[in-house]
Short mmCIF file of N, CA and C in Angstrom, two decimals:
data_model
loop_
_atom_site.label_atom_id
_atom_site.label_comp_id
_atom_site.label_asym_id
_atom_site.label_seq_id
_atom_site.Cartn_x
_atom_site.Cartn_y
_atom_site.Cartn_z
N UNK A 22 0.83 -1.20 0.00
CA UNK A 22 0.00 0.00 0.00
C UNK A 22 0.87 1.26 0.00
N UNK A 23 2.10 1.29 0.94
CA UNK A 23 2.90 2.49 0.72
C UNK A 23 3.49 2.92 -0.93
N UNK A 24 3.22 1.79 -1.35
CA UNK A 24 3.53 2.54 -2.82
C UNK A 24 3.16 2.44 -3.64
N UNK A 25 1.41 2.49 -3.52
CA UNK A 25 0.31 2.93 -4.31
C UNK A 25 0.29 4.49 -3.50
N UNK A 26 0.50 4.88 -2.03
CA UNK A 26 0.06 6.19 -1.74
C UNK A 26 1.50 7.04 -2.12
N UNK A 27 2.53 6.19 -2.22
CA UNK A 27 3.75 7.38 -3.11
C UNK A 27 3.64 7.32 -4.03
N UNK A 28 2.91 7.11 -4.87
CA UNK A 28 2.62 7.03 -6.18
C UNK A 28 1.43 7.97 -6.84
N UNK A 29 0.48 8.31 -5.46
CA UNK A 29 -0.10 9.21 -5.78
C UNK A 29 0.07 10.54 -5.47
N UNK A 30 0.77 10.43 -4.31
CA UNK A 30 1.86 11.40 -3.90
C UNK A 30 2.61 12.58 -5.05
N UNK A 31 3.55 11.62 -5.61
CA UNK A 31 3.73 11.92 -6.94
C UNK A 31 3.35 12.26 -7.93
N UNK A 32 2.39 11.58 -8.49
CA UNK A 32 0.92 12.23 -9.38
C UNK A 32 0.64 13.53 -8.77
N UNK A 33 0.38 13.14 -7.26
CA UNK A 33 0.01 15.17 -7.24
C UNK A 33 0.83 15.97 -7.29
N UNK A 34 2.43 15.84 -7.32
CA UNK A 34 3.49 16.83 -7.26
C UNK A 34 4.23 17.04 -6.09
N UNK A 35 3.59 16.34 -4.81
CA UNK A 35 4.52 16.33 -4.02
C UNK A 35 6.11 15.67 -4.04
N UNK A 36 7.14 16.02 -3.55
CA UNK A 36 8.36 15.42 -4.26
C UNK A 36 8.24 14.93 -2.44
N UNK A 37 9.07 13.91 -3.00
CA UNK A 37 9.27 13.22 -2.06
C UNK A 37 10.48 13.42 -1.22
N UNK A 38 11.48 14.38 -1.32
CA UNK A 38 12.33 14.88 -0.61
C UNK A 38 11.47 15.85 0.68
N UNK A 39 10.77 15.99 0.70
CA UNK A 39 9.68 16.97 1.88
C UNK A 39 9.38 16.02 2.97
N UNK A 40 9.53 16.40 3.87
CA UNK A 40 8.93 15.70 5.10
C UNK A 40 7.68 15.42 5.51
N UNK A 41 7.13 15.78 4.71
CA UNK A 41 5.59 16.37 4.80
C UNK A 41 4.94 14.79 3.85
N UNK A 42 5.83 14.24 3.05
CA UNK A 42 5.90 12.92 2.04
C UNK A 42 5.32 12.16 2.67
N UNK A 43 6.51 11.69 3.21
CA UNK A 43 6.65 10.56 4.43
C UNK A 43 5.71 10.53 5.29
N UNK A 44 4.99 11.62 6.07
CA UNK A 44 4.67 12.11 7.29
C UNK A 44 3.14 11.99 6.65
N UNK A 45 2.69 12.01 5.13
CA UNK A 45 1.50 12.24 4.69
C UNK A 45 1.33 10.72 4.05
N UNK A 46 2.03 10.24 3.79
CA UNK A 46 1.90 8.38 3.50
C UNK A 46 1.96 7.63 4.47
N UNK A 47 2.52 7.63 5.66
CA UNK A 47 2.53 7.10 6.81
C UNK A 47 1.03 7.60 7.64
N UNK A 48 0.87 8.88 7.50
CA UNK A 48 -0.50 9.06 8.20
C UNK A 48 -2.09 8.43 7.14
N UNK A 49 -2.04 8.57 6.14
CA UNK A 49 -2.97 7.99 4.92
C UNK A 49 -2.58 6.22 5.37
N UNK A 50 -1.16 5.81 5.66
CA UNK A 50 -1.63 4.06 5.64
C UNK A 50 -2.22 4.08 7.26
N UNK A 51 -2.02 4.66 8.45
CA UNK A 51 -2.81 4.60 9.78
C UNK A 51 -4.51 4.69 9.49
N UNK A 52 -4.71 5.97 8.88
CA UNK A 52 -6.25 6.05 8.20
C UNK A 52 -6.95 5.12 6.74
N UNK A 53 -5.92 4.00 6.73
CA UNK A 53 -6.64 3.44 5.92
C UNK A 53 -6.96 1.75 6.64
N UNK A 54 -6.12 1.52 8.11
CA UNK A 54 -6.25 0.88 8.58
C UNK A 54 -7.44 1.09 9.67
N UNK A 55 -6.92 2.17 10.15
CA UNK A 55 -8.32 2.99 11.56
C UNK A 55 -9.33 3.98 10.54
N UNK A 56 -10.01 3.96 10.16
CA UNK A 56 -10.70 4.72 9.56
C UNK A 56 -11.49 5.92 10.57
N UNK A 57 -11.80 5.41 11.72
CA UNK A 57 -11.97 6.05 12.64
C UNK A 57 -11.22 7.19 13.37
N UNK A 58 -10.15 7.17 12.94
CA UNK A 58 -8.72 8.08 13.55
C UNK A 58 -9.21 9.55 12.73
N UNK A 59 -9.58 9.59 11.83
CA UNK A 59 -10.03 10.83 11.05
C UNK A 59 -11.48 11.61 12.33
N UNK A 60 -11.78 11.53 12.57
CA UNK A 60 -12.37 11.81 14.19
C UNK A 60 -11.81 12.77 15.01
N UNK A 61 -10.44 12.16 15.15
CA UNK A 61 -9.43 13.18 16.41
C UNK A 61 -8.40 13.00 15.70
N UNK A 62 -8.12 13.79 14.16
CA UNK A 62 -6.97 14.00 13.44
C UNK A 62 -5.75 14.43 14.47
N UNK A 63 -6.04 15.73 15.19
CA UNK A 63 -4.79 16.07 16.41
C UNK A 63 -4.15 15.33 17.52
N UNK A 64 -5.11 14.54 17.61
CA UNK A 64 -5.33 13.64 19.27
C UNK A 64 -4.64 12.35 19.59
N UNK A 65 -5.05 11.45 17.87
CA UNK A 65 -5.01 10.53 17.45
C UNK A 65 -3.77 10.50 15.95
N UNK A 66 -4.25 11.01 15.41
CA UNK A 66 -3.69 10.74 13.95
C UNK A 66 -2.17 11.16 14.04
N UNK A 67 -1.73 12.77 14.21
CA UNK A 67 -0.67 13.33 14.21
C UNK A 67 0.26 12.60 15.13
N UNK A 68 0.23 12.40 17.05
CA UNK A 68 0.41 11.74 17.51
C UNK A 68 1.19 10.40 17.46
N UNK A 69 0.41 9.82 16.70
CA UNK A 69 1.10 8.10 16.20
C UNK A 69 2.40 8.36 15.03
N UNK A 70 1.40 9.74 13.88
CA UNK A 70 2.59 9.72 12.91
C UNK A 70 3.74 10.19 13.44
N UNK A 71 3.90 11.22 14.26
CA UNK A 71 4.81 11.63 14.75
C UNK A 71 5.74 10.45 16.01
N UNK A 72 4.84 9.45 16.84
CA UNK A 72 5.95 8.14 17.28
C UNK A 72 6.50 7.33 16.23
N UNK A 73 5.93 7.53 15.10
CA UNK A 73 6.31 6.10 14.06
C UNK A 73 7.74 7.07 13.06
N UNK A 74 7.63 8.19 13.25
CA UNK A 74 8.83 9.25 12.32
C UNK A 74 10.02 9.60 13.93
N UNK A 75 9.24 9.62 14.90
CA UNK A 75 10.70 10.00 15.84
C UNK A 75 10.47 11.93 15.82
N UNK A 76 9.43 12.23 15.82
CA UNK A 76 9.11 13.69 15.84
C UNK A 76 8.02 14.42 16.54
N UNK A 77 7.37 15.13 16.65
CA UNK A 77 6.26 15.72 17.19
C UNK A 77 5.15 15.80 16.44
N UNK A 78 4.09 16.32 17.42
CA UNK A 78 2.68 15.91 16.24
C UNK A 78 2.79 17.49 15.58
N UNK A 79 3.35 18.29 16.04
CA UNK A 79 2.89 19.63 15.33
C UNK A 79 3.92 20.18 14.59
N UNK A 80 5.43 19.03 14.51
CA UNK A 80 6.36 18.95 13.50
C UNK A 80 5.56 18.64 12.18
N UNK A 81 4.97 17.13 12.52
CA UNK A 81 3.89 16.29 11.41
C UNK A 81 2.90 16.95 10.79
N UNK A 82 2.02 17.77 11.34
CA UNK A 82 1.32 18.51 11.09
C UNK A 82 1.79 19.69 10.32
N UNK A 83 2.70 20.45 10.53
CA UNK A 83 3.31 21.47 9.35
C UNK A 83 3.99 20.73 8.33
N UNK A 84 4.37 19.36 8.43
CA UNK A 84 5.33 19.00 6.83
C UNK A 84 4.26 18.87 6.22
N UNK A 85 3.07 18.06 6.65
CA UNK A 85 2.14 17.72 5.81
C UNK A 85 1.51 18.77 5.40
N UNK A 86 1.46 20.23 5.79
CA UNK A 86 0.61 21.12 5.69
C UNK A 86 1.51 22.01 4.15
N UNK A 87 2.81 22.05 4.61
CA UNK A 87 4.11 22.39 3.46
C UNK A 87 3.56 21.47 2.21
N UNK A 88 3.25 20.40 2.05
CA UNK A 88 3.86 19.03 1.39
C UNK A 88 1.89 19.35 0.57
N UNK A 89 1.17 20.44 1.36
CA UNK A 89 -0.14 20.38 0.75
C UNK A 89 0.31 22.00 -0.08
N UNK A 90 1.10 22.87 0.12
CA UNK A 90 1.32 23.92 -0.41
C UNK A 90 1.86 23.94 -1.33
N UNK A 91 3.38 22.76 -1.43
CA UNK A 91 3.71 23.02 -2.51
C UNK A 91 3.04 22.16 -3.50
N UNK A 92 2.49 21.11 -3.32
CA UNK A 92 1.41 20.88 -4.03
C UNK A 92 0.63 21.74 -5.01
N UNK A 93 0.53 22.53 -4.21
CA UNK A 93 -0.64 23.63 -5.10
C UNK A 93 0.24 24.62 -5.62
N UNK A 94 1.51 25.01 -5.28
CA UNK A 94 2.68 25.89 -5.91
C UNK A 94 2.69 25.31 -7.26
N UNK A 95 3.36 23.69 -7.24
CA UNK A 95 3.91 23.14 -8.87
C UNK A 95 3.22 22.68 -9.34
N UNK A 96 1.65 21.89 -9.17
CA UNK A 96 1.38 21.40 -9.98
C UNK A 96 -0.28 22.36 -10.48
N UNK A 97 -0.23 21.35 -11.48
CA UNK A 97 -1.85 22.46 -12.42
C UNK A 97 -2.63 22.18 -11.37
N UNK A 98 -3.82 22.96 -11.15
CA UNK A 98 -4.98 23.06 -10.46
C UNK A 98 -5.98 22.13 -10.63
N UNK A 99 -6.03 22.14 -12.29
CA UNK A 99 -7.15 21.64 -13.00
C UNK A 99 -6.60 19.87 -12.41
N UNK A 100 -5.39 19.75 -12.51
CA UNK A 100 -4.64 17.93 -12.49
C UNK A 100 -4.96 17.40 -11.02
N UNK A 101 -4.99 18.15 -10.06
CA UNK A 101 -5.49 17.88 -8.56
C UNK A 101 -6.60 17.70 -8.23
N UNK A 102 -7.59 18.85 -8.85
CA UNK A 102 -8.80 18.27 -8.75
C UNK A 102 -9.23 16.91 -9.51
N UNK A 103 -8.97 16.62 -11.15
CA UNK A 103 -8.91 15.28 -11.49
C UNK A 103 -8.40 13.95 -10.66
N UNK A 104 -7.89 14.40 -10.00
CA UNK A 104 -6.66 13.24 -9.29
C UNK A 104 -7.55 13.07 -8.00
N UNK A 105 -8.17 13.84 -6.90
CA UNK A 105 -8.69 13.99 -5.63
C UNK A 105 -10.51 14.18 -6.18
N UNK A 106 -10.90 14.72 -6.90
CA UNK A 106 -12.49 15.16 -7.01
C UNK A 106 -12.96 15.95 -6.37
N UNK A 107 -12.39 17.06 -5.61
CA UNK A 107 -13.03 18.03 -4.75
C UNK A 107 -12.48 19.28 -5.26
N UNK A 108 -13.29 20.11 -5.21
CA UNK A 108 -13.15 21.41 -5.64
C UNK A 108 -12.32 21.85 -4.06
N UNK A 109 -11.41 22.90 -4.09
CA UNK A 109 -10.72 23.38 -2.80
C UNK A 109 -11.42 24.48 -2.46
N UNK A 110 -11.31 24.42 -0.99
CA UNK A 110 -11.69 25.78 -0.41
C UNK A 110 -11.44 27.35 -0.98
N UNK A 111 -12.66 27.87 -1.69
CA UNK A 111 -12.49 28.95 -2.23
C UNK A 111 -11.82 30.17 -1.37
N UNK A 112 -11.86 30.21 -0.09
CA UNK A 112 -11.42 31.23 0.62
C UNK A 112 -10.27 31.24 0.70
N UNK A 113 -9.62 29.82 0.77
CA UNK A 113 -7.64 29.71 0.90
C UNK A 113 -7.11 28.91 0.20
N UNK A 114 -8.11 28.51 -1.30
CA UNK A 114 -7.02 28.13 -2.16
C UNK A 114 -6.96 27.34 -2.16
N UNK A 115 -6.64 26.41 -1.39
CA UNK A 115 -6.02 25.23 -0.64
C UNK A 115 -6.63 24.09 -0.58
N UNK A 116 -6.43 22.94 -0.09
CA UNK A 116 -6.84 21.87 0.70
C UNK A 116 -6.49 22.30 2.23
N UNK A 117 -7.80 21.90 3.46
CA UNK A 117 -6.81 21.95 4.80
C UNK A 117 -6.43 20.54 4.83
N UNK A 118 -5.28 20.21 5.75
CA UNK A 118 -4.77 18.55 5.93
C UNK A 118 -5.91 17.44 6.10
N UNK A 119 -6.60 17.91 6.69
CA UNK A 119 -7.61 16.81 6.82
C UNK A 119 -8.54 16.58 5.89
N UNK A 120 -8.53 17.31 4.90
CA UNK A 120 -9.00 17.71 3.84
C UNK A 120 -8.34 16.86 2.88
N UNK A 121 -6.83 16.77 2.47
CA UNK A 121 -5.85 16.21 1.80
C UNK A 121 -6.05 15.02 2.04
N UNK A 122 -5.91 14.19 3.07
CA UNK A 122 -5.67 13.33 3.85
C UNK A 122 -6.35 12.59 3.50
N UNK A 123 -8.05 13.26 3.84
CA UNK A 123 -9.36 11.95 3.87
C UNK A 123 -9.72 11.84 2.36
N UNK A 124 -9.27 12.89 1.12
CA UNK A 124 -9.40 12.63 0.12
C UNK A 124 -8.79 11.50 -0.72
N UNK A 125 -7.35 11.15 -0.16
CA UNK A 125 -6.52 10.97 -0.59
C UNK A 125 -6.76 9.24 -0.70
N UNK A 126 -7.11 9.57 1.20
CA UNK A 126 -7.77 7.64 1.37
C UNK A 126 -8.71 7.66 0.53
N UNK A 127 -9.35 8.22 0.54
CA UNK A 127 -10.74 7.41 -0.21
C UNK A 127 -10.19 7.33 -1.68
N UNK A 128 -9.50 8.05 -2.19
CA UNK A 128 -9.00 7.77 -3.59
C UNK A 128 -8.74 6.72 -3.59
N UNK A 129 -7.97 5.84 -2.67
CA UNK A 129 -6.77 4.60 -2.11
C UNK A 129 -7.95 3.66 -2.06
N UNK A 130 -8.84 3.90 -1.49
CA UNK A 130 -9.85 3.08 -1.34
C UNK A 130 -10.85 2.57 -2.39
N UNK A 131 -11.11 3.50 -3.15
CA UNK A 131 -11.76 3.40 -4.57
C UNK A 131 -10.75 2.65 -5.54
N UNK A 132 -9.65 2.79 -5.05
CA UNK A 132 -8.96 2.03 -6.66
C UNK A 132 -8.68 0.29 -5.61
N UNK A 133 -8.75 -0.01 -4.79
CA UNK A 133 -8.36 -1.02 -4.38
C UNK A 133 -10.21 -2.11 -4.17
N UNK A 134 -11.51 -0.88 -4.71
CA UNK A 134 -12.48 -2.56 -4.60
C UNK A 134 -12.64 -2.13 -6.26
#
């Protein structure tokens, strides 16, 4: 599974030299096992990613948040939404992480039934 989610990783433009990579494929394979962890993203989710990397949850929480920016820096707009199916928050542009995250599984999830 880790490399069907670096693979989409990639497709979206994240490079995988970012910490935010790692920290966003490792948290997507926890939420594809606990599906429930998407609940208490801060509490729960960040937490574990951050014991399983050797870091903090609010280290984890900004790579992945970087790793959603430059995302939207290099790659086309139009190719992300194809790739995820959600239009982004008109007010910031953006995806928020939990936003990224739960899209990302369910993408993972749709191509695997």
């Amino acid at each position: 599974m880790r490399e069907k989610i670096a693979k989409l990783f990639l497709s979206l433009g994240i490079p995988p030299c970012l910490k935010g990579f790692q920290a966003g494929v490792c948290a997507i394979e926890i939420i594809l096992e606990y599906p429930n962890v998407m609940d208490q993203i801060t509490k729960r989710l960040y937490p574990e990613v951050a014991k399983r990397m050797g870091s903090t949850a609010s280290r984890v929480e900004r790579a992945i948040r970087h790793a959603v920016e430059v995302m939207f820096d290099y790659q086309d707009y139009d190719r992300i939404i194809q790739l995820l199916g959600l239009e982004v928050n008109v007010r910031t542009g953006r995806y928020r992480n939990s936003e990224f995250l739960s899209l990302c599984a369910l993408k993972l999830r749709r191509l695997e039934a």
